Amino acid sequence: MRACNQVIIDRMQSSVALIPQLAAHLVAAGGKRLRPLLTLASARLCGYDAGDQNLRHVEIAACVEFIHTATLLHDDVVDESQLRRGLASANAIFGNKASVLVGDFLFARAFQILTADGSLGVMAILSAASATLAEGEVMQMTTQNDLSTSVDQYLQVIYGKTAALFAAACEVGAVIGEVPADKREALRLYGANLGMAFQLVDDALDYAADQALLGKEVGDDFREGKVTLPVLAAYEAGSEEDRVFWRRVIEETEQQPEDLDRALRLIKETDAIATTLRKAEDYAQKARASLSVFEESALKTLLTETASYSASRES
Amino acid sequence: MRACNQVIIDRMQSSVALIPQLAAHLVAAGGKRLRPLLTLASARLCGYDAGDQNLRHVEIAACVEFIHTATLLHDDVVDESQLRRGLASANAIFGNKASVLVGDFLFARAFQILTADGSLGVMAILSAASATLAEGEVMQMTTQNDLSTSVDQYLQVIYGKTAALFAAACEVGAVIGEVPADKREALRLYGANLGMAFQLVDDALDYAADQALLGKEVGDDFREGKVTLPVLAAYEAGSEEDRVFWRRVIEETEQQPEDLDRALRLIKETDAIATTLRKAEDYAQKARASLSVFEESALKTLLTETASYSASRES
């Protein structure tokens, strides 16, 4: 990962100074680097041995992070979120304009690096995932403020906006490791299910986290009127009076200062967080199961534990 | 071009309905389709004969247009321009959010199609041009409202935001046509110089066009405080009083209703439009000259005339 961080910093350089400045802001913010880690771990699980000279798995992992960072930057624009990972969002500091353009730069740079690497298989996976990501974000936008969104539609949204890139991050590791189709498919499924669990917990934490641990404000999704599973479950189980409340705050985003507390109370009363976390655990279980084609190893144990952790994390 | 328009429509399809809706809005708006035309013309000038079945040059031309359309969508977000090609901008109708995300989708889809096509040479050119494009837009942002911008810096901006993709559009045509390096370089230079001429005239028209012909409002650049050659030339040649005026309207964007008229008068008095168009003609001349390595043909004549037209167009 040290090598990957170095590649990330090296490859975001540009003669236009604002680009490395803004990108460095995101690198400094840290984040979990979960997606490039999945690529590196998947490649190694598939027996890829880089040797000292060959950094191609690291370069590809950096591209996965660039694509993710680009979507974070663009998400900052569209969602006007004021906090990201406990720091002010890039948008709040640099403005919409810079966030859009630096995101575009990182995305283009990722495909430049991938082209130089030359694996059409890797590029097919990551370009398709990028298109699915945009589709997921658009779909999220069209379901926002709409409580008639079904759970299936919600699951499609989180597959697009999160799980598709997790799946791709793992699958490109398998392509780097040149394993047979069954192992490649196993890693793709592992990533997809891990991503679903991860996003479900993210959506739960937005109503249930210890704010200091979470590093962003509880209730961000609420204020934007995002339709996530905690809200859908509470709405579904709510009384008619509760539903009138949900429609006002989520569909009309007509919110009073005390409304978040009421929403948190209704979510608690209807066990909506537990419902969400149970669903996350189902996906984590599928993620773990998909690894059965691999022999036992320390790395397999790590990936198994990552799936368990993703469904039970508190930040 | 009919085939290319069909590919554009086919390939922007998505199960997420808003994507083809918004993209169709841009297709309906038409535009000159200059960039994909350059790819098709360059490929044919290089002797590429597709036959009836092979549509790869058309697919690649469509990708060039997708990349361009993505930047238009993102430019709508950043520049808040209310008119684009005489229709309301996608942004004004669909919002910032949708413009960013549909742009991302088109960009990702372009690289999906290019990956399926499989030419690493084409991908290297178009991913590099996309990165340069983003750099050009960022640089434009950092020079905006800054009258100490040099003419060289301005030329770098328009190379990045416009000429780089023109150059790439032509160069990929040469790659498709599998010509030797000198012809490939000639077409790259043709595109780059054509793009410079095109953008210079664009910047002149923003202060000099017949508004009905232009299809967008005269003075858009002025209202945003963009630093283009007409402004730089008028500022350079202006009296101290004029310079105070320019600093107020461009650097502070403190503008009164009558200020555009004063700006237009100052630009006229200082021959700033003529200066800009002369520079455009210089680039058009270089574009025409770069075609000398190709034998005479109807297509070469067409490209030569395109260069002349780009430096003298009125809309």
XYZ file of C-alpha atoms in Angstrom:
630
model
C 0.000 0.000 0.000
C 2.944 2.352 0.561
C 3.923 1.787 -3.074
C 0.314 2.403 -4.105
C 0.141 5.682 -2.190
C 3.357 6.749 -3.890
C 1.963 5.917 -7.337
C -1.198 7.866 -6.491
C 0.840 10.940 -5.607
C 3.209 10.594 -8.598
C 0.452 10.114 -11.145
C -1.714 13.025 -10.081
C 1.082 15.469 -10.956
C 0.268 18.113 -13.541
C 1.787 21.366 -14.705
C -1.529 22.937 -13.690
C -0.826 23.437 -9.992
C -4.393 23.331 -8.724
C -4.739 19.670 -9.760
C -2.079 18.162 -7.458
C -3.138 20.665 -4.759
C -6.727 19.541 -4.749
C -5.872 15.881 -5.255
C -3.361 16.036 -2.394
C -6.138 17.336 -0.186
C -7.995 14.085 -0.812
C -4.901 11.953 -0.328
C -4.194 13.719 2.957
C -7.782 13.081 3.998
C -6.741 9.454 3.793
C -9.808 7.326 3.643
C -9.710 3.603 3.903
C -8.107 2.887 0.499
C -10.319 -0.163 0.619
C -10.726 -0.513 -3.138
C -7.025 -0.543 -4.131
C -6.354 -2.850 -1.190
C -8.916 -5.268 -2.622
C -7.113 -5.218 -5.963
C -3.733 -5.903 -4.365
C -5.110 -8.616 -2.077
C -7.056 -10.288 -4.900
C -4.012 -10.357 -7.174
C -1.929 -11.949 -4.456
C -4.656 -14.438 -3.530
C -4.546 -15.486 -7.194
C -0.847 -16.205 -6.871
C 0.420 -13.062 -8.585
C 4.010 -12.471 -7.559
C 5.179 -9.063 -8.635
C 8.853 -9.379 -7.866
C 10.660 -6.189 -6.978
C 10.556 -4.456 -10.342
C 7.056 -4.972 -11.626
C 4.611 -2.470 -10.242
C 1.710 -3.131 -12.583
C -0.640 -4.414 -9.866
C 0.132 -1.274 -7.875
C -0.516 0.978 -10.886
C -3.849 -0.711 -11.544
C -4.792 -0.439 -7.862
C -3.999 3.286 -8.029
C -6.334 3.587 -11.053
C -9.126 1.975 -9.040
C -8.570 4.616 -6.353
C -8.483 7.408 -8.975
C -11.861 6.316 -10.329
C -13.231 6.213 -6.787
C -11.758 9.621 -5.937
C -13.221 11.116 -9.123
C -16.683 9.941 -8.091
C -16.172 11.338 -4.567
C -15.258 14.706 -6.065
C -18.294 14.640 -8.343
C -20.479 13.435 -5.485
C -19.342 16.455 -3.481
C -20.696 18.667 -6.223
C -24.011 17.013 -6.522
C -24.759 16.345 -2.892
C -23.389 19.525 -1.355
C -22.165 17.473 1.554
C -20.143 19.686 3.822
C -18.122 17.023 5.550
C -16.298 14.101 4.054
C -14.095 11.892 6.196
C -14.105 14.488 8.953
C -12.461 17.180 6.813
C -14.233 19.867 4.904
C -15.084 18.501 1.471
C -12.912 19.516 -1.462
C -15.938 21.272 -2.868
C -16.362 23.538 0.162
C -12.735 24.650 -0.125
C -12.138 24.729 -3.864
C -15.613 25.140 -5.342
C -17.849 23.082 -7.626
C -15.881 23.924 -10.708
C -12.570 22.577 -9.460
C -14.194 19.439 -8.068
C -15.764 18.557 -11.410
C -12.618 19.239 -13.424
C -10.106 17.560 -11.110
C -12.426 14.547 -10.993
C -12.378 14.507 -14.798
C -8.604 14.734 -14.776
C -8.228 11.776 -12.397
C -10.634 9.703 -14.438
C -8.790 10.464 -17.686
C -5.434 9.843 -16.030
C -6.663 6.441 -14.799
C -7.429 5.385 -18.366
C -4.098 6.759 -19.542
C -2.284 4.550 -17.013
C -4.453 1.549 -17.861
C -3.769 2.038 -21.576
C -0.030 2.135 -20.909
C -0.409 -1.076 -18.889
C -2.118 -2.567 -21.912
C -4.535 -5.144 -20.483
C -7.790 -4.935 -22.422
C -9.336 -7.269 -19.851
C -8.615 -4.854 -17.016
C -9.841 -1.889 -19.058
C -13.073 -3.645 -20.020
C -13.832 -4.288 -16.343
C -13.000 -0.796 -15.123
C -14.682 1.117 -17.957
C -17.862 -0.944 -17.510
C -17.756 -0.385 -13.744
C -17.326 3.360 -14.317
C -20.404 3.457 -16.550
C -22.395 1.437 -13.985
C -21.213 3.821 -11.273
C -22.575 6.816 -13.169
C -25.826 4.956 -13.804
C -26.112 4.158 -10.093
C -25.580 7.790 -9.151
C -28.167 8.955 -11.685
C -30.612 6.346 -10.403
C -29.966 7.487 -6.834
C -30.796 10.997 -7.959
C -34.086 9.920 -9.513
C -35.114 7.914 -6.412
C -34.170 10.740 -4.050
C -37.187 12.247 -2.277
C -39.343 9.370 -3.518
C -40.698 7.049 -0.812
C -42.365 4.832 -3.395
C -38.866 3.542 -4.219
C -38.877 -0.234 -3.716
C -36.213 -2.091 -1.731
C -35.148 -3.724 -5.008
C -34.630 -0.326 -6.623
C -32.638 0.790 -3.591
C -30.466 -2.327 -3.855
C -29.900 -1.572 -7.549
C -28.774 1.948 -6.646
C -26.230 0.784 -4.074
C -25.009 -1.936 -6.422
C -24.320 0.754 -9.017
C -22.882 3.437 -6.808
C -20.731 1.184 -4.595
C -20.754 -2.564 -5.190
C -19.903 -2.434 -8.906
C -16.509 -0.817 -8.240
C -15.792 -3.186 -5.325
C -16.555 -6.077 -7.703
C -14.328 -4.589 -10.387
C -11.484 -3.914 -7.921
C -11.443 -7.610 -6.981
C -11.992 -8.913 -10.504
C -9.056 -6.974 -11.974
C -6.897 -8.555 -9.244
C -7.971 -11.944 -10.616
C -7.146 -10.833 -14.169
C -3.682 -9.714 -13.009
C -3.270 -13.109 -11.317
C -4.357 -14.902 -14.526
C -6.590 -17.423 -12.792
C -9.297 -19.590 -14.445
C -12.824 -18.194 -14.903
C -14.289 -19.770 -11.741
C -11.826 -17.986 -9.468
C -12.259 -14.741 -11.337
C -16.034 -15.017 -10.951
C -15.613 -15.903 -7.265
C -13.617 -12.741 -6.635
C -16.066 -10.633 -8.617
C -18.892 -11.967 -6.443
C -16.855 -11.465 -3.302
C -16.344 -7.807 -4.198
C -19.957 -7.236 -5.245
C -21.349 -8.706 -2.020
C -18.766 -6.971 0.118
C -19.685 -3.682 -1.538
C -23.387 -4.231 -0.862
C -22.669 -4.976 2.815
C -20.391 -1.961 3.016
C -22.966 0.462 1.575
C -25.826 -0.919 3.680
C -23.768 -0.338 6.828
C -22.853 3.127 5.533
C -26.530 3.920 5.176
C -27.251 2.537 8.658
C -24.413 4.569 10.198
C -25.884 7.729 8.770
C -28.680 7.291 11.328
C -26.904 5.318 14.017
C -23.265 6.269 14.274
C -21.297 7.860 17.001
C -20.614 11.126 15.199
C -17.029 11.391 16.471
C -16.223 7.930 15.081
C -18.076 8.438 11.803
C -16.124 11.508 10.764
C -19.143 13.040 9.078
C -22.424 14.393 10.313
C -25.146 11.955 11.318
C -28.253 12.781 9.308
C -26.574 13.877 6.043
C -28.757 11.460 4.088
C -31.791 12.649 6.045
C -31.200 16.298 5.214
C -30.845 15.488 1.515
C -33.959 13.329 1.481
C -32.020 10.267 0.333
C -34.135 7.151 0.276
C -32.050 4.488 2.034
C -33.055 1.217 3.664
C -33.323 2.609 7.234
C -35.877 5.128 5.955
C -37.713 2.643 3.728
C -37.971 0.148 6.599
C -39.184 2.771 9.079
C -41.674 4.130 6.544
C -42.961 0.648 5.742
C -43.477 -0.181 9.429
C -44.764 3.263 10.424
C -48.265 4.410 11.371
C -50.195 6.696 9.027
C -49.117 9.661 11.167
C -45.473 8.578 10.920
C -45.816 8.263 7.155
C -47.142 11.798 6.902
C -44.016 12.856 8.781
C -41.692 10.871 6.483
C -43.339 12.258 3.378
C -42.914 15.791 4.637
C -39.254 15.462 5.619
C -38.036 13.124 2.834
C -40.276 13.919 -0.132
C -40.750 17.635 0.510
C -37.509 18.046 2.544
C -39.511 20.437 4.677
C -37.504 19.942 7.860
C -37.561 21.552 11.294
C -34.593 21.360 13.678
C -36.323 18.717 15.837
C -37.210 16.456 12.895
C -33.935 14.532 12.857
C -34.521 13.454 16.451
C -37.998 12.266 15.582
C -36.628 10.371 12.563
C -33.971 8.722 14.731
C -36.646 7.739 17.270
C -38.939 6.241 14.579
C -36.018 4.352 13.051
C -35.197 2.953 16.501
C -38.823 2.017 17.293
C -39.254 0.174 14.004
C -35.938 -1.694 14.256
C -35.004 -0.250 10.883
C -31.277 -0.231 11.696
C -31.402 -3.889 12.701
C -33.240 -4.691 9.455
C -30.523 -2.891 7.490
C -27.656 -4.546 9.344
C -29.253 -7.994 8.932
C -29.339 -7.427 5.201
C -25.689 -6.330 5.314
C -24.810 -9.536 7.181
C -26.581 -11.595 4.478
C -24.357 -10.026 1.831
C -21.243 -10.428 3.983
C -22.119 -14.109 4.341
C -22.383 -14.446 0.537
C -19.043 -12.668 0.166
C -17.366 -15.099 2.552
C -18.977 -18.103 0.859
C -17.772 -17.059 -2.579
C -14.166 -17.502 -1.437
C -14.643 -21.282 -0.991
C -12.889 -22.006 -4.308
C -9.639 -20.698 -2.824
C -7.422 -22.794 -0.556
C -6.959 -21.678 3.021
C -4.292 -19.024 3.505
C -3.595 -16.041 5.709
C -4.798 -13.785 2.903
C -8.050 -15.672 2.470
C -8.615 -15.332 6.221
C -7.985 -11.603 5.929
C -10.531 -11.229 3.111
C -13.040 -13.332 5.063
C -12.554 -11.112 8.092
C -12.872 -8.002 5.925
C -16.337 -9.196 4.906
C -17.310 -9.747 8.547
C -15.870 -6.401 9.543
C -17.679 -4.554 6.735
C -21.008 -5.737 8.119
C -20.260 -4.788 11.722
C -18.064 -1.685 11.520
C -18.910 1.389 13.561
C -17.330 4.038 11.323
C -22.107 10.812 -40.426
C -25.575 9.251 -40.475
C -24.014 6.003 -39.243
C -22.123 7.971 -36.600
C -25.287 9.674 -35.345
C -26.946 6.270 -35.129
C -24.037 4.846 -33.108
C -24.202 7.872 -30.811
C -27.886 7.253 -30.134
C -27.492 3.463 -29.763
C -24.563 3.676 -27.401
C -26.028 6.212 -25.014
C -28.848 3.810 -24.129
C -29.164 2.861 -20.483
C -31.760 1.231 -18.282
C -31.636 4.443 -16.263
C -34.081 6.507 -18.313
C -32.715 9.953 -17.485
C -29.422 9.180 -19.241
C -30.755 8.729 -22.803
C -33.255 11.536 -22.142
C -30.585 14.051 -21.277
C -28.163 12.775 -23.896
C -30.892 12.930 -26.559
C -31.393 16.569 -25.650
C -27.796 17.203 -26.665
C -28.081 15.130 -29.830
C -31.234 17.014 -30.802
C -29.383 20.265 -30.186
C -27.211 19.057 -33.006
C -24.021 20.992 -32.976
C -21.483 20.804 -35.726
C -20.238 17.265 -35.007
C -16.939 18.684 -36.163
C -14.747 16.369 -34.080
C -16.189 13.027 -35.232
C -16.218 14.362 -38.789
C -12.488 15.025 -38.462
C -11.926 11.418 -37.353
C -13.906 10.017 -40.283
C -12.281 12.362 -42.807
C -8.773 11.698 -41.464
C -9.265 7.930 -41.616
C -10.437 8.151 -45.199
C -7.655 10.563 -46.179
C -5.282 7.879 -44.866
C -6.818 5.359 -47.237
C -8.944 3.543 -44.696
C -11.703 1.689 -46.503
C -14.267 0.378 -44.096
C -16.317 -1.750 -46.439
C -19.953 -2.189 -45.578
C -19.609 -4.277 -42.446
C -16.830 -2.681 -40.469
C -17.995 0.237 -38.405
C -14.958 0.700 -36.195
C -14.048 4.154 -37.550
C -17.645 5.208 -36.873
C -17.559 3.797 -33.347
C -14.322 5.608 -32.599
C -15.713 8.844 -34.064
C -18.735 8.467 -31.787
C -16.366 8.112 -28.806
C -14.678 11.381 -29.752
C -18.106 13.046 -29.730
C -18.968 11.408 -26.373
C -15.809 12.838 -24.814
C -16.649 16.250 -26.254
C -20.267 16.055 -25.077
C -19.134 15.055 -21.585
C -16.966 18.165 -21.385
C -19.847 20.330 -22.654
C -22.077 18.929 -19.928
C -19.413 19.559 -17.300
C -18.720 22.990 -18.739
C -22.408 23.795 -18.329
C -22.049 23.061 -14.657
C -18.981 25.104 -14.098
C -19.778 28.081 -16.264
C -23.493 28.382 -15.586
C -23.983 29.320 -19.195
C -27.661 29.576 -19.889
C -27.564 29.128 -23.628
C -25.710 26.534 -25.621
C -26.240 26.211 -29.344
C -29.376 28.311 -29.105
C -31.189 25.882 -26.813
C -31.363 26.078 -23.075
C -28.351 24.227 -21.686
C -28.877 20.743 -20.312
C -27.941 22.134 -16.947
C -30.733 24.724 -16.921
C -33.288 22.005 -17.661
C -31.940 19.011 -15.762
C -29.761 20.548 -13.060
C -26.073 20.417 -12.145
C -26.292 16.963 -10.706
C -27.602 15.309 -13.848
C -25.122 17.174 -16.056
C -22.148 15.940 -14.039
C -23.350 12.350 -13.871
C -24.489 11.978 -17.468
C -21.163 13.478 -18.546
C -19.422 10.840 -16.438
C -21.550 8.136 -18.013
C -20.694 9.256 -21.568
C -17.006 9.417 -20.727
C -17.034 5.922 -19.208
C -19.078 4.579 -22.112
C -16.548 6.022 -24.577
C -13.750 4.041 -22.919
C -15.938 0.942 -22.841
C -16.434 1.175 -26.610
C -12.742 1.916 -27.205
C -11.750 -1.076 -25.073
C -14.068 -3.309 -27.099
C -12.462 -1.919 -30.264
C -9.125 -2.898 -28.803
C -6.660 -0.391 -30.267
C -4.246 0.665 -27.528
C -2.931 3.351 -29.885
C -6.355 4.975 -30.164
C -6.929 4.700 -26.412
C -3.560 6.241 -25.597
C -4.380 9.269 -27.771
C -7.895 9.781 -26.454
C -7.114 9.231 -22.773
C -4.173 11.653 -22.979
C -6.361 14.215 -24.775
C -9.024 13.823 -22.078
C -6.483 14.525 -19.350
C -5.176 17.556 -21.269
C -8.744 18.759 -21.714
C -9.354 18.692 -17.971
C -6.024 20.469 -17.395
C -7.006 23.145 -19.920
C -10.339 23.715 -18.203
C -8.673 23.955 -14.787
C -6.118 26.376 -16.181
C -8.910 28.463 -17.722
C -10.506 28.558 -14.293
C -7.324 29.802 -12.656
C -6.775 32.495 -15.318
C -10.381 33.674 -15.153
C -10.718 37.205 -13.763
C -6.954 37.678 -14.040
C -5.812 40.316 -16.543
C -2.162 39.562 -15.827
C -2.658 36.366 -17.850
C -0.166 36.390 -20.716
C -1.107 35.664 -24.313
C 1.027 32.516 -24.058
C -0.958 31.323 -21.066
C -4.184 32.063 -22.935
C -2.930 30.023 -25.897
C -2.072 27.155 -23.552
C -5.608 27.260 -22.167
C -7.259 27.071 -25.581
C -4.851 24.352 -26.671
C -5.961 22.296 -23.675
C -9.645 22.999 -23.746
C -10.146 22.771 -27.526
C -7.153 22.064 -29.760
C -5.987 18.912 -27.942
C -9.217 17.050 -28.756
C -9.197 18.325 -32.366
C -5.626 17.011 -32.660
C -6.630 13.676 -31.119
C -9.709 13.370 -33.356
C -7.484 13.682 -36.441
C -4.652 11.543 -35.090
C -6.902 8.577 -34.279
C -8.115 8.749 -37.888
C -4.497 8.304 -38.954
C -4.090 5.362 -36.559
C -7.222 3.745 -38.014
C -5.758 4.327 -41.488
C -2.434 2.756 -40.418
C -0.244 5.367 -42.118
C 3.460 6.020 -41.421
C 4.506 8.365 -38.605
C 4.940 11.455 -40.799
C 1.350 11.395 -41.993
C 0.088 10.691 -38.500
C 2.064 13.658 -37.178
C 0.789 15.810 -40.074
C -2.822 15.056 -39.165
C -2.172 15.651 -35.479
C -0.741 19.070 -36.332
C -3.600 19.793 -38.708
C -6.093 19.111 -35.905
C -4.168 21.064 -33.302
C -3.855 24.164 -35.492
C -7.433 23.889 -36.696
C -8.583 23.704 -33.071
C -6.568 26.803 -32.148
C -8.100 28.742 -35.062
C -11.550 27.472 -34.152
C -11.310 28.553 -30.508
C -9.803 31.943 -31.336
C -12.729 32.657 -33.652
C -15.107 31.408 -30.974
C -13.625 33.880 -28.544
C -13.855 36.671 -31.138
C -17.484 35.855 -31.911
C -18.369 36.192 -28.259
C -17.773 39.930 -28.741
C -18.494 40.326 -32.427
C -21.163 37.942 -33.595
C -24.577 38.518 -34.971
C -26.448 37.069 -32.009
C -29.091 35.362 -34.175
C -26.357 33.544 -36.135
C -24.276 32.683 -33.073
C -27.033 30.817 -31.290
C -25.832 31.971 -27.901
C -25.685 35.318 -26.177
C -22.960 37.761 -27.155
C -21.053 38.713 -24.039
C -21.216 35.365 -22.200
C -17.439 35.392 -21.747
C -17.616 39.025 -20.642
C -20.194 38.342 -17.944
C -18.099 35.483 -16.572
C -14.913 37.534 -16.614
C -13.170 35.082 -18.940
C -9.781 36.302 -20.069
C -9.739 35.783 -23.854
C -7.607 37.349 -26.567
C -10.108 40.122 -27.521
C -10.019 41.298 -23.877
C -6.252 40.891 -23.497
C -5.624 42.841 -26.721
C -8.034 45.648 -25.768
C -6.576 45.814 -22.265
C -3.032 45.903 -23.610
C -3.843 48.735 -26.029
C -6.121 50.630 -23.664
C -5.596 53.924 -21.802
C -5.167 53.910 -18.017
C -8.845 54.834 -17.691
C -9.825 51.936 -19.947
C -7.690 49.594 -17.881
C -9.449 50.668 -14.713
C -12.695 49.796 -16.484
C -11.406 46.360 -17.590
C -10.137 45.548 -14.115
C -13.504 46.377 -12.595
C -15.594 44.381 -15.070
C -13.251 41.406 -15.649
C -11.319 41.051 -12.406
C -14.049 42.152 -9.989
C -16.945 41.233 -12.356
C -18.626 44.336 -11.011
C -20.770 45.035 -14.073
C -23.472 47.556 -14.860
C -25.969 47.037 -17.707
C -24.148 49.551 -19.949
C -20.708 47.974 -19.441
C -20.993 45.402 -22.233
C -21.558 48.218 -24.741
C -18.488 50.039 -23.469
C -16.449 46.833 -23.699
C -17.619 46.240 -27.264
C -16.685 49.834 -28.162
C -13.206 49.523 -26.619
C -12.647 46.209 -28.386
C -13.638 47.851 -31.664
C -11.449 50.946 -31.115
C -8.373 48.843 -30.311
C -8.863 46.462 -33.271
C -8.844 43.597 -30.773
C -11.164 41.461 -32.921
C -8.905 41.927 -35.950
C -5.892 40.961 -33.820
C -7.701 37.803 -32.701
C -8.825 36.861 -36.209
C -5.325 37.446 -37.601
C -3.975 34.983 -35.056
C -6.714 32.530 -36.034
C -5.703 32.897 -39.680
C -2.066 32.155 -38.769
C -3.119 28.868 -37.201
C -5.433 28.047 -40.125
C -2.472 28.609 -42.439
C -0.354 26.174 -40.401
C -3.202 23.658 -40.494
C -3.407 23.872 -44.284
C 0.368 23.630 -44.659
C 0.581 20.493 -42.547
C -1.497 18.614 -45.137
C 1.265 18.964 -47.759
C 2.415 15.366 -47.179
C -0.882 14.121 -48.613
C -1.553 13.892 -52.335
C -4.243 16.092 -53.817
C -7.750 14.720 -53.482
C -11.296 15.969 -53.004
C -11.013 15.105 -49.314
C -7.762 17.019 -48.894
C -9.442 20.017 -50.517
C -12.329 19.674 -48.082
C -9.994 19.627 -45.073
C -8.072 22.599 -46.477
C -11.323 24.508 -46.881
C -12.396 23.516 -43.374
C -9.287 25.231 -42.045
C -10.051 28.375 -44.043
C -13.676 28.311 -42.961
C -12.779 27.849 -39.293
C -10.846 31.107 -39.361
C -13.585 33.108 -41.080
C -16.862 31.650 -39.860
C -19.584 33.893 -38.515
C -21.278 31.460 -36.185
